[in-house]
Short mmCIF file of C-alpha atoms in Angstrom, two decimals:
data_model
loop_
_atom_site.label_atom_id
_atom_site.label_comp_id
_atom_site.label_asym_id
_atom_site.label_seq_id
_atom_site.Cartn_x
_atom_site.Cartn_y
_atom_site.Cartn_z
CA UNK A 67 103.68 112.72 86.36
CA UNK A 68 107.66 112.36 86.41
CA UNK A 69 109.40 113.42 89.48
CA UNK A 70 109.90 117.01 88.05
CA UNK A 71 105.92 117.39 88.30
CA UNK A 72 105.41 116.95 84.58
CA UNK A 73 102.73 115.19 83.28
CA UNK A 74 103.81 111.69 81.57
CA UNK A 75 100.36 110.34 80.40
CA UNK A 76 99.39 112.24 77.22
CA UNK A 77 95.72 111.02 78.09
CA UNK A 78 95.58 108.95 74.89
CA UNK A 79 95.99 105.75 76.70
CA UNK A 80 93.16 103.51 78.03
CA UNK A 81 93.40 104.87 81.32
CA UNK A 82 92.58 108.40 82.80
CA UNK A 83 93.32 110.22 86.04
CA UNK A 84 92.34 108.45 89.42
CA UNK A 85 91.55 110.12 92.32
CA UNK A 86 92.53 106.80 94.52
CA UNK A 87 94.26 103.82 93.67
CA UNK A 88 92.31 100.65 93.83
CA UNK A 89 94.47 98.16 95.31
CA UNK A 90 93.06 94.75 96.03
CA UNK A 91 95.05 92.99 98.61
CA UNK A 92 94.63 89.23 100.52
CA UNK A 93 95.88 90.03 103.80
CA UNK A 94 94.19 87.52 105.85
CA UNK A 95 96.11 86.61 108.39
CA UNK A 96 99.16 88.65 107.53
CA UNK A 97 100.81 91.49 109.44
CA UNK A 98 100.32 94.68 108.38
CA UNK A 99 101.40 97.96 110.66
CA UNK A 100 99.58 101.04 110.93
CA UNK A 101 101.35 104.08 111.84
CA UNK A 102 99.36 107.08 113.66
CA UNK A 103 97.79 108.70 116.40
CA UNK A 104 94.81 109.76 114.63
CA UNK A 105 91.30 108.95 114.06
CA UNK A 106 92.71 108.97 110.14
CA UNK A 107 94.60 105.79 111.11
CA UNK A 108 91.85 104.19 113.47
CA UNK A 109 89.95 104.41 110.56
CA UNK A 110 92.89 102.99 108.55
CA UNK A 111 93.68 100.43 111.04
CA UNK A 112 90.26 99.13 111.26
CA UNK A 113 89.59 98.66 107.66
CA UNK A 114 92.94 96.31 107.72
CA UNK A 115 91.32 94.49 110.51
CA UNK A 116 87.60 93.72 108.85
CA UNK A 117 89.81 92.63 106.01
CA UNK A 118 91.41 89.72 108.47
CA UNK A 119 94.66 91.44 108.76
CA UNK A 120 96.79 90.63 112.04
CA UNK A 121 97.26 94.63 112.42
CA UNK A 122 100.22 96.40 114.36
CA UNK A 123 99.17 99.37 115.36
CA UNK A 124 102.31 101.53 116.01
CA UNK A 125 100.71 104.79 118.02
CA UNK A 126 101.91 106.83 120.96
CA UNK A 127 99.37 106.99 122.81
CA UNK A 128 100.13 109.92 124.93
CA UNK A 129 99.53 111.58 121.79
CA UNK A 130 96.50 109.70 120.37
CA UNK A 131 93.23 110.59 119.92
CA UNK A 132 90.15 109.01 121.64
CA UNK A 133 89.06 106.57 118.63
CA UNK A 134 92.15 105.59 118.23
CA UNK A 135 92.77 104.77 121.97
CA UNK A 136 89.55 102.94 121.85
CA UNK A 137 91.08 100.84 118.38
CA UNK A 138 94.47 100.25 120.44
CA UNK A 139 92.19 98.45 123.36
CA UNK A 140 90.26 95.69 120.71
CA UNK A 141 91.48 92.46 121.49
CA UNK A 142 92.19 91.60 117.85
CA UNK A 143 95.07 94.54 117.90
CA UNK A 144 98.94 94.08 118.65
CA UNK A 145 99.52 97.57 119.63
CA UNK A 146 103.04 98.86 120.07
CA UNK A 147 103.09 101.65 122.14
CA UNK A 148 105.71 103.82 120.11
CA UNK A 149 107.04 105.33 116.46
CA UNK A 150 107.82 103.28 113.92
CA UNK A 151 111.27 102.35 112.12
CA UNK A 152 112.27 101.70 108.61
CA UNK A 153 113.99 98.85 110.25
CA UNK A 154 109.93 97.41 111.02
CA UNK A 155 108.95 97.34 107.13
CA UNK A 156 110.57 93.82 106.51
CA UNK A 157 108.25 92.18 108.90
CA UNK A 158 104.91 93.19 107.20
CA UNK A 159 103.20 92.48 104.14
CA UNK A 160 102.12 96.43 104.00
CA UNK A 161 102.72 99.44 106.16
CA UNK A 162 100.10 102.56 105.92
CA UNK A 163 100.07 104.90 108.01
CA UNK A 164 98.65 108.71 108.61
CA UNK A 165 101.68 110.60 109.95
CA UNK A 166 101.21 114.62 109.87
#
């Protein structure tokens, strides 16, 4: 689809819809911030991790839910204890994050 909504792919290419995008990633070792209070980015946040990931995790955690309290405790997790900033992205190799 363009940005007006409109489809672009005619569907007589070698590729069809997707309903993710595969994305294959080395991130050992590399910084990657997670943005969320929820258990959509604990979930998020520890898939980054089993992948060797040095993850940020960027969560309020007055507002947090309990899993993701629990993920902000692990000793493999640099947790920053606020919102994030545009300003952050240029200091990661990939931000995700599950903002409502």
């Amino acid at each position: 689809m363009d940005v007006s909504g409109k489809r672009q792919n005619s569907g007589s290419g070698r590729m069809g819809e997707l309903a993710t995008l595969p994305v294959f990633l080395d991130l050992k070792g590399r910084p990657v911030l997670v943005a969320g209070e929820s258990d959509g980015a604990a979930w998020k946040a520890e898939l980054l991790a089993c992948c060797g990931a040095e993850v940020h995790l960027f969560a309020r955690l007055d507002h947090a839910s309990e899993v993701i309290r629990a993920f902000a405790a692990r000793a493999d997790v640099i947790h920053h204890d606020c919102g994030w900033e545009a300003a952050y992205f240029k200091h990661f190799a990939l931000a995700v994050g599950d903002c409502p």
